[in-house]
PDB file of C-alpha atoms and ligand atoms in Angstrom:
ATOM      1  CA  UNK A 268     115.096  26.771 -61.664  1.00  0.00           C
ATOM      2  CA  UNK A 269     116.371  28.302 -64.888  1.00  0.00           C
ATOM      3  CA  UNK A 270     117.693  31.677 -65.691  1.00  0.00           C
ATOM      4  CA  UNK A 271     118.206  32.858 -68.741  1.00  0.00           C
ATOM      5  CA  UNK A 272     120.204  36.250 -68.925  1.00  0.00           C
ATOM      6  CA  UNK A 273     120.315  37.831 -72.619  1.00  0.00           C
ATOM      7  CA  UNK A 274     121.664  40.966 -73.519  1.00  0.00           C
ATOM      8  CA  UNK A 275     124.090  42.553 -75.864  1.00  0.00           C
ATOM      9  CA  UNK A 276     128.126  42.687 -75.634  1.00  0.00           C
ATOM     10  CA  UNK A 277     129.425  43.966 -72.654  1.00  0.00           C
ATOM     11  CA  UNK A 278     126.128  45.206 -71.025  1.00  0.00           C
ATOM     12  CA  UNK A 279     126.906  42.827 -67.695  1.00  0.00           C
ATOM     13  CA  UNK A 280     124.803  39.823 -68.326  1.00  0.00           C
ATOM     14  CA  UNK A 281     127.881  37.436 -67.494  1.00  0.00           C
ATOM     15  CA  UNK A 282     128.910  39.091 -64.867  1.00  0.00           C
ATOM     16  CA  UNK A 283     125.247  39.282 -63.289  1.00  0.00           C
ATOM     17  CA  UNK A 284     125.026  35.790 -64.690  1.00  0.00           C
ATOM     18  CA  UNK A 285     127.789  34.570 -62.971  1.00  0.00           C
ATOM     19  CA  UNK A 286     126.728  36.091 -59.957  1.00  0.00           C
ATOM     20  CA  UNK A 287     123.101  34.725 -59.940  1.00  0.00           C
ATOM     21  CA  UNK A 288     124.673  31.137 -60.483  1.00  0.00           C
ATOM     22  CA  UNK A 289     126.821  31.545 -57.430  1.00  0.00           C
ATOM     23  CA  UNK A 290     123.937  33.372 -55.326  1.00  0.00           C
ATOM     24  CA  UNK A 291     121.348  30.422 -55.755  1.00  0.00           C
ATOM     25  CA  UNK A 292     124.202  27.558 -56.044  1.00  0.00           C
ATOM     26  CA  UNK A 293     123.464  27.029 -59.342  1.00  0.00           C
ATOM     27  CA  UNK A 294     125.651  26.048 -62.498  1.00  0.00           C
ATOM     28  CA  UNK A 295     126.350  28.240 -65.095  1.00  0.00           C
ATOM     29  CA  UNK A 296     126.953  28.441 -68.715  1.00  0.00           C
ATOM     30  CA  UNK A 297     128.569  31.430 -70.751  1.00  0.00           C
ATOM     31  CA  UNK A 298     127.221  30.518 -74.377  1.00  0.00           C
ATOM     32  CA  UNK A 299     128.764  33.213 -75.917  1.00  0.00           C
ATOM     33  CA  UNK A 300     132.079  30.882 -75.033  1.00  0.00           C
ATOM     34  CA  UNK A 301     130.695  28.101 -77.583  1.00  0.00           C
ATOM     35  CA  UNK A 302     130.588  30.596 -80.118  1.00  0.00           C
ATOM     36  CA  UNK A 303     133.754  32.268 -79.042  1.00  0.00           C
ATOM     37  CA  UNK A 304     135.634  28.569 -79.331  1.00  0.00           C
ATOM     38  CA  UNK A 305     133.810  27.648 -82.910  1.00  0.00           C
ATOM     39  CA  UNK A 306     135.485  31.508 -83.779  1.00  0.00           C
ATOM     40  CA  UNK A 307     138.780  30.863 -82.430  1.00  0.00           C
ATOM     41  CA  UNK A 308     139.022  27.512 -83.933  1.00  0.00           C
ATOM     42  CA  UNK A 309     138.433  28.961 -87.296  1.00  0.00           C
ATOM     43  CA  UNK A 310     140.742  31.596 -86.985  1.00  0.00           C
ATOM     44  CA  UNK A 311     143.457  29.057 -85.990  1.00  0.00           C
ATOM     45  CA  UNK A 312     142.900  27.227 -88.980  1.00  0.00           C
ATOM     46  CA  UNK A 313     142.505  29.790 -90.939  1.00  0.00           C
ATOM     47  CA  UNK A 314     138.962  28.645 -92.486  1.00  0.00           C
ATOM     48  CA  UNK A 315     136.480  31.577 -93.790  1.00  0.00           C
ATOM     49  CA  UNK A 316     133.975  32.138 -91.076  1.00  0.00           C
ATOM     50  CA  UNK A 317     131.600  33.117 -94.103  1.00  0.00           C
ATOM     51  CA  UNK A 318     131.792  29.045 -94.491  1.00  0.00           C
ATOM     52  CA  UNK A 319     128.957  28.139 -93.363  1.00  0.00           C
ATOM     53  CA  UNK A 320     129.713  24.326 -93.816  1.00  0.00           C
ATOM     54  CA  UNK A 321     133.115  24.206 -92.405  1.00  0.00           C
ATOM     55  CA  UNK A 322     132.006  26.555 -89.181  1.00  0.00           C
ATOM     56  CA  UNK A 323     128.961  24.000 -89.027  1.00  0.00           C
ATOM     57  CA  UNK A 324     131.610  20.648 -89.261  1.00  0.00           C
ATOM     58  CA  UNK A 325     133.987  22.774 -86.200  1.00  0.00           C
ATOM     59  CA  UNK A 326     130.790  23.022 -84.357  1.00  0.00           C
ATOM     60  CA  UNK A 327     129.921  19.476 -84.377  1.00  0.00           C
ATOM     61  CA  UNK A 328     133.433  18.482 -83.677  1.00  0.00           C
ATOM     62  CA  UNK A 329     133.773  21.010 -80.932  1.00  0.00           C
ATOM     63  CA  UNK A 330     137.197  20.492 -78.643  1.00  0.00           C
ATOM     64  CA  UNK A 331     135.649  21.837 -75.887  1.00  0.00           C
ATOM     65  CA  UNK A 332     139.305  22.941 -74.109  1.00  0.00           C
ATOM     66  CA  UNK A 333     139.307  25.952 -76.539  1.00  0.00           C
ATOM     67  CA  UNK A 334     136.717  27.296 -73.094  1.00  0.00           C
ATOM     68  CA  UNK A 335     139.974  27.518 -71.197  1.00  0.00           C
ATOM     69  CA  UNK A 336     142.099  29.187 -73.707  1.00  0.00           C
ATOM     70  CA  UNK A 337     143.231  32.650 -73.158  1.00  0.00           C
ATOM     71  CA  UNK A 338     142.415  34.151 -76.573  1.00  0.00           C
ATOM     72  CA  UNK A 339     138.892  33.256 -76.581  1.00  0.00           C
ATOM     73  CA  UNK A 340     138.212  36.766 -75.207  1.00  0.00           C
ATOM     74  CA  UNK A 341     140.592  38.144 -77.708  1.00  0.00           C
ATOM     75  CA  UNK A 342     138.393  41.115 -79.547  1.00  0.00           C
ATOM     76  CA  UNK A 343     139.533  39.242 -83.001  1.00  0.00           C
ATOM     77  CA  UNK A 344     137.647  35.840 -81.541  1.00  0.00           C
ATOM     78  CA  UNK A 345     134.630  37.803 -80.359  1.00  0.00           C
ATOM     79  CA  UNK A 346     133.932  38.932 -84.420  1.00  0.00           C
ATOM     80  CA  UNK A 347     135.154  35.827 -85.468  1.00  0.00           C
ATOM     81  CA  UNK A 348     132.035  34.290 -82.781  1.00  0.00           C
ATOM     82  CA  UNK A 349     129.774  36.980 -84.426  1.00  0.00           C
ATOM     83  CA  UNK A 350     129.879  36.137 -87.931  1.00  0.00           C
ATOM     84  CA  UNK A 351     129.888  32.302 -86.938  1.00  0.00           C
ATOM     85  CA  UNK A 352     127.155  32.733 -84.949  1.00  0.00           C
ATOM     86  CA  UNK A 353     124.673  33.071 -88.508  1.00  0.00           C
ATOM     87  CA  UNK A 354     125.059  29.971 -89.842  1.00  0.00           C
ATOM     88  CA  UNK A 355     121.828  28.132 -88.900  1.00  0.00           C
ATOM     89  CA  UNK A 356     123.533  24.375 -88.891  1.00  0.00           C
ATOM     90  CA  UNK A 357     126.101  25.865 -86.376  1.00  0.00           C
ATOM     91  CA  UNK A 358     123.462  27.337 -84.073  1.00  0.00           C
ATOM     92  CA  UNK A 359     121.853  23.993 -83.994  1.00  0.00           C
ATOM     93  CA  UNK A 360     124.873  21.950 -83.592  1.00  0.00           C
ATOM     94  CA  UNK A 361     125.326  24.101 -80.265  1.00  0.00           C
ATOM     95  CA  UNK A 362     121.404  23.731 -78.627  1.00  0.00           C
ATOM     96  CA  UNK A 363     121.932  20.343 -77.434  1.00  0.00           C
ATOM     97  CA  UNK A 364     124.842  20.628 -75.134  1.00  0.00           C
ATOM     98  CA  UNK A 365     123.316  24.651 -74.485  1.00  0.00           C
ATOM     99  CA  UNK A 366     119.577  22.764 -73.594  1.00  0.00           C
ATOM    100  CA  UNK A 367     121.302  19.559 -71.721  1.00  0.00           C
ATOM    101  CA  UNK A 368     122.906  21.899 -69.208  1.00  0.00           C
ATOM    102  CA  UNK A 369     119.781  23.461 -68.953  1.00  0.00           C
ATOM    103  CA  UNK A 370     118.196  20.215 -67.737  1.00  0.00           C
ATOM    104  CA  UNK A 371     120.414  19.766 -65.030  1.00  0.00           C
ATOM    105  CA  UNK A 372     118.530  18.655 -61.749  1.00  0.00           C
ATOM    106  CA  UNK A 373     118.829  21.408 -59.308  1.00  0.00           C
ATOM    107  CA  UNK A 374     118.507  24.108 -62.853  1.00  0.00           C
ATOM    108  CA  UNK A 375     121.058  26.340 -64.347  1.00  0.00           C
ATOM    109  CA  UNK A 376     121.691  30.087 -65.642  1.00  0.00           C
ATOM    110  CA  UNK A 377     122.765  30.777 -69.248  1.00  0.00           C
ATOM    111  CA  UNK A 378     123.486  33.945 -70.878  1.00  0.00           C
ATOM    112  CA  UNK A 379     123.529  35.089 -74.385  1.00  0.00           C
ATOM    113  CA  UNK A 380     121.343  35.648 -76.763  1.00  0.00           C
ATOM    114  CA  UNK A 381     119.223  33.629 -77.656  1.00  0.00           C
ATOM    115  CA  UNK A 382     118.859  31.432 -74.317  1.00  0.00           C
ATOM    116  CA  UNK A 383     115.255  32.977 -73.156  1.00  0.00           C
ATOM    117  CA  UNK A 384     113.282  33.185 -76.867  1.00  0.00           C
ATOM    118  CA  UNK A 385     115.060  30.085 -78.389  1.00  0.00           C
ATOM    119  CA  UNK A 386     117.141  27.653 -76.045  1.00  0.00           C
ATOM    120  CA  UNK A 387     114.895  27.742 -72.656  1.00  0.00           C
ATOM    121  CA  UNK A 388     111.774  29.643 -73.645  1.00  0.00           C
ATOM    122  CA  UNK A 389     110.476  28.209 -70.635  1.00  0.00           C
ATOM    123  CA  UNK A 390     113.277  29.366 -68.715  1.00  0.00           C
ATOM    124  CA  UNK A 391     111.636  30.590 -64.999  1.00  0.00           C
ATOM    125  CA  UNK A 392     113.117  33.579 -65.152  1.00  0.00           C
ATOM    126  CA  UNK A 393     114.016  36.148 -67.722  1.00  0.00           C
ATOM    127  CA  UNK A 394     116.377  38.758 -67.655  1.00  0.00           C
ATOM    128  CA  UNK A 395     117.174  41.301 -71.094  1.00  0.00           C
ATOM    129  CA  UNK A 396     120.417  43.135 -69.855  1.00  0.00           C
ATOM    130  CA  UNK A 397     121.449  46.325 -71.454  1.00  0.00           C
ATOM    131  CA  UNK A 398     123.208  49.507 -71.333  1.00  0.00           C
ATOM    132  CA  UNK A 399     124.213  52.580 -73.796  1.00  0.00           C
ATOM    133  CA  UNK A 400     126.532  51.242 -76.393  1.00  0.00           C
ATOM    134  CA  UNK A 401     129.211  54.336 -75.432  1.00  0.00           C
ATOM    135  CA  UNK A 402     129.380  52.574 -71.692  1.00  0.00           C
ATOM    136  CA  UNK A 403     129.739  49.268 -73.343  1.00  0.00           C
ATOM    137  CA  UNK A 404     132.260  50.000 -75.237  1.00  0.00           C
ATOM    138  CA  UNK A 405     134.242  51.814 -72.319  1.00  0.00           C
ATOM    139  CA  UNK A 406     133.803  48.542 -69.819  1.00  0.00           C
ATOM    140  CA  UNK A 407     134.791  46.754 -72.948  1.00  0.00           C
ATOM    141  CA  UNK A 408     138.005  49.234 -73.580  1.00  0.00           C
ATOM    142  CA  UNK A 409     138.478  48.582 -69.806  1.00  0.00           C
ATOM    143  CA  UNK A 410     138.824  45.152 -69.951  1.00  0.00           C
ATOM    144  CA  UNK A 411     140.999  44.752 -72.880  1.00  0.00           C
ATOM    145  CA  UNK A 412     143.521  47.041 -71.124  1.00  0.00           C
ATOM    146  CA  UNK A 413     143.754  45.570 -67.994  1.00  0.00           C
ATOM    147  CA  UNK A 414     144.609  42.372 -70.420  1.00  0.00           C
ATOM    148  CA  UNK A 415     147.295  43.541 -72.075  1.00  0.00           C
ATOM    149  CA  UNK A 416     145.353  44.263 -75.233  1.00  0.00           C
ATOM    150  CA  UNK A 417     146.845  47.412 -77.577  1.00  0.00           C
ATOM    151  CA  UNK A 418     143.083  48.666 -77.223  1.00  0.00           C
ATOM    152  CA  UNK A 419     141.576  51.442 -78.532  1.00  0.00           C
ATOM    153  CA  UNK A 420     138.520  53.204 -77.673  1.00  0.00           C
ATOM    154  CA  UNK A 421     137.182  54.357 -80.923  1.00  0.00           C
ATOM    155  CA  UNK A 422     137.542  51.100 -82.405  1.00  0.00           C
ATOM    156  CA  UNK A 423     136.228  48.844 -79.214  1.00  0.00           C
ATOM    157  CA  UNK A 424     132.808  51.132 -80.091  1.00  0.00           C
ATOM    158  CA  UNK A 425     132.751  50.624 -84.116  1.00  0.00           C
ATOM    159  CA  UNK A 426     133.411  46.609 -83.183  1.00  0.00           C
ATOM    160  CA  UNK A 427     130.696  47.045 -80.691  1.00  0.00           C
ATOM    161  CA  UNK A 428     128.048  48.764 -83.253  1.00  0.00           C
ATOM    162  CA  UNK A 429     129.116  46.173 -85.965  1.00  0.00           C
ATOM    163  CA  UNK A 430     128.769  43.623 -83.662  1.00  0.00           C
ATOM    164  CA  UNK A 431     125.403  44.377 -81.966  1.00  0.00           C
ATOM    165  CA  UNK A 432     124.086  44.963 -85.878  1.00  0.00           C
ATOM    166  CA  UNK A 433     125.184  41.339 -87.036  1.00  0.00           C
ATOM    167  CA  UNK A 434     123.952  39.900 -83.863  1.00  0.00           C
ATOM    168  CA  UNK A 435     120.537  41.915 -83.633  1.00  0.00           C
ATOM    169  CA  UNK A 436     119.832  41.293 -87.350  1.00  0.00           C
ATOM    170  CA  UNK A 437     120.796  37.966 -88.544  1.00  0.00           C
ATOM    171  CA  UNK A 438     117.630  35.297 -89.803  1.00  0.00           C
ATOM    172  CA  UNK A 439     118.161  32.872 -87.174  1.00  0.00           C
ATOM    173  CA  UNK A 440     118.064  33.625 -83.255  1.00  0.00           C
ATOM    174  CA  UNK A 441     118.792  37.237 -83.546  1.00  0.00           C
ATOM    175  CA  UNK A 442     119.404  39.169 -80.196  1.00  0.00           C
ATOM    176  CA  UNK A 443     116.102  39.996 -78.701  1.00  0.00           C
ATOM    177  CA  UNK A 444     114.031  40.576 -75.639  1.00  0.00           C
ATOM    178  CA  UNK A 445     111.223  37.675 -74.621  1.00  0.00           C
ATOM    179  CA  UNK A 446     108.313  38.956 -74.587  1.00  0.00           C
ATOM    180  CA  UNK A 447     107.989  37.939 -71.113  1.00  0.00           C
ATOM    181  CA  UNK A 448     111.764  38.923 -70.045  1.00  0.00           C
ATOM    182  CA  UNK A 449     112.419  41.914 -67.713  1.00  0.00           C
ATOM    183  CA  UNK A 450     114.729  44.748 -69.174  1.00  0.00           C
ATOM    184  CA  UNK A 451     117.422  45.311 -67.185  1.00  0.00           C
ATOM    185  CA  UNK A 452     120.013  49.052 -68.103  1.00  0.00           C
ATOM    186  CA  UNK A 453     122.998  48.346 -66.308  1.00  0.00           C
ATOM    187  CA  UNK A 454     124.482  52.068 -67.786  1.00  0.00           C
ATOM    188  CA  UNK A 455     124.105  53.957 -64.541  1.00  0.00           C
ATOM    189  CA  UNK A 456     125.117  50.977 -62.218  1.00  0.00           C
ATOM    190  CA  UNK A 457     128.076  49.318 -61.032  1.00  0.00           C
ATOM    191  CA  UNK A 458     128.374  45.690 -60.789  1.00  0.00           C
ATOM    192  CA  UNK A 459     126.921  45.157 -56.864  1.00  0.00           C
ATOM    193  CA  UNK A 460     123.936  47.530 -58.301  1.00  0.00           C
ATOM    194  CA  UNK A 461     123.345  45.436 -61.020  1.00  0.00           C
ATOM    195  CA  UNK A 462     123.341  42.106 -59.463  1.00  0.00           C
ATOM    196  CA  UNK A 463     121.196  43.898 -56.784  1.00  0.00           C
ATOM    197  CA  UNK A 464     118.404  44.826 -59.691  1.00  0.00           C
ATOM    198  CA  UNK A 465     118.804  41.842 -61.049  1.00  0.00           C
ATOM    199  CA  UNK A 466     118.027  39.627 -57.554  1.00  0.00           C
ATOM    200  CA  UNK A 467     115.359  42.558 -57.272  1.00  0.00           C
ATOM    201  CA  UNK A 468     113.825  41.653 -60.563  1.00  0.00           C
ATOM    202  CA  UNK A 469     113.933  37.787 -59.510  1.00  0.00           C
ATOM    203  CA  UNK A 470     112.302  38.140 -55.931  1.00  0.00           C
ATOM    204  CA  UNK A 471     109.205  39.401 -57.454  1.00  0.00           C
TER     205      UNK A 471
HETATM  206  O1   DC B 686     128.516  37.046 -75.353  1.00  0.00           O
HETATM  207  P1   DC B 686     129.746  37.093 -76.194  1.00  0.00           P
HETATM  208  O2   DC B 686     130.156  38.489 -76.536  1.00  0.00           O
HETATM  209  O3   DC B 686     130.872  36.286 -75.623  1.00  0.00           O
HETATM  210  O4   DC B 686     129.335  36.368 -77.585  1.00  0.00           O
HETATM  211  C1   DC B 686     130.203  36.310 -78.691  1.00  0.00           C
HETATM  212  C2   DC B 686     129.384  36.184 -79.976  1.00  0.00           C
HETATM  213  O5   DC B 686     128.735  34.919 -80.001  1.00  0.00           O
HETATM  214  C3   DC B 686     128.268  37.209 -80.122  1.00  0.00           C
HETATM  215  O6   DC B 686     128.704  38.367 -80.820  1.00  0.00           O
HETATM  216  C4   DC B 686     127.193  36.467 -80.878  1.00  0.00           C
HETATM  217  C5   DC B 686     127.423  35.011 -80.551  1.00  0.00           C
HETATM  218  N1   DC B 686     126.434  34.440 -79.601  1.00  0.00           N
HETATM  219  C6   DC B 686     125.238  34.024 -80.117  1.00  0.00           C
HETATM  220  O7   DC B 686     124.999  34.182 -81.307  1.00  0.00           O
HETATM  221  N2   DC B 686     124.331  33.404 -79.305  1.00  0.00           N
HETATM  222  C7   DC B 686     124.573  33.229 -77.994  1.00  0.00           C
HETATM  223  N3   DC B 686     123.670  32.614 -77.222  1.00  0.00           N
HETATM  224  C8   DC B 686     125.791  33.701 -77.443  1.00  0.00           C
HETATM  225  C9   DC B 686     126.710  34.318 -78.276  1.00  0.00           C
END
């Protein structure tokens, strides 16, 4: 069984994700980590993540400890993942480890997104998780907080907007809905709600 959970930042699809995975004993991958590592890798060194080539060679080479490291979910990694994330050879240097753990035997969830429309489009279930960009960016502000992060709100939702733009409108695997995915707005729930709709939403 495959899930596939898209959605953009912050709307819940990795927590629901996550939640799925552990609810039918199934493995799970956060993509948006392989992005997040290609971005922090090119931060560290410095390259231009405009470099389309040089994000493409980190890609390939990927030291895939950079999943463990604490900055990935700095806000400075997460743009750094975004503008990445354009480059066509880098998006296909990450399907084949994204479609391998796919294949597992017992099946997998993903999130992302891309994972129902380009990685699994065959995934058994399809989930398109949203929620009003102001209660993003809140859970988002949240988060960063309770992280130590010098966050602030105002920004968190111009990231957020710039973000969902690149993501939503870039050539190559933009963020979108399958056609045959279910739309799930997360804006008036909390997280047991959520995962609720979402097991809901996979029952039938
Ligand atoms: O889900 P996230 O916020 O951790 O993702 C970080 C960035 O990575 C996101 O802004 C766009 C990119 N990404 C992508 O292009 N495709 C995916 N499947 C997952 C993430």
């Amino acid at each position: 069984m495959i899930i596939a959970v898209d959605g953009p930042a912050a709307s819940g699809k990795g927590t629901i994700a996550r939640r799925l995975a552990a609810h039918f004993d199934l493995p799970y991958l956060d993509t948006g980590g392989l992005y997040r590592a290609v971005g922090l890798a090119m931060l560290r060194a410095e390259s231009d993540p405009n470099d389309a080539a040089r994000a493409a060679e980190v890609a390939e080479t990927l030291d895939l400890r950079l999943l463990d490291d604490p900055a990935l979910r700095d806000a400075a990694t997460a743009e750094a993942a975004s503008r990445i994330a354009v480059h066509p050879p880098v998006r296909a240097a990450l399907v084949d480890v994204q479609r391998r753990f796919a294949g597992q035997a017992p099946g997998a969830v993903l999130d992302g997104r891309d994972i129902g429309t380009v990685i699994c489009p065959d995934a058994d279930h399809k989930l398109f998780v949203t929620a009003d960009i102001e209660t993003r960016a809140a859970r988002r502000h949240k988060e960063l907080i309770a992280r130590g992060e010098a966050s602030i709100y105002a920004r968190v939702l111009e990231d957020l907007r710039r973000r969902d733009h690149r993501d939503s409108s870039r050539a190559t695997a933009p963020t979108r809905q399958a056609d045959d995915a279910v739309e799930l707005d997360t804006t008036d729930l909390d997280i047991e709600g959520a995962v609720a709709a979402a097991l809901a939403t996979i029952a039938r």
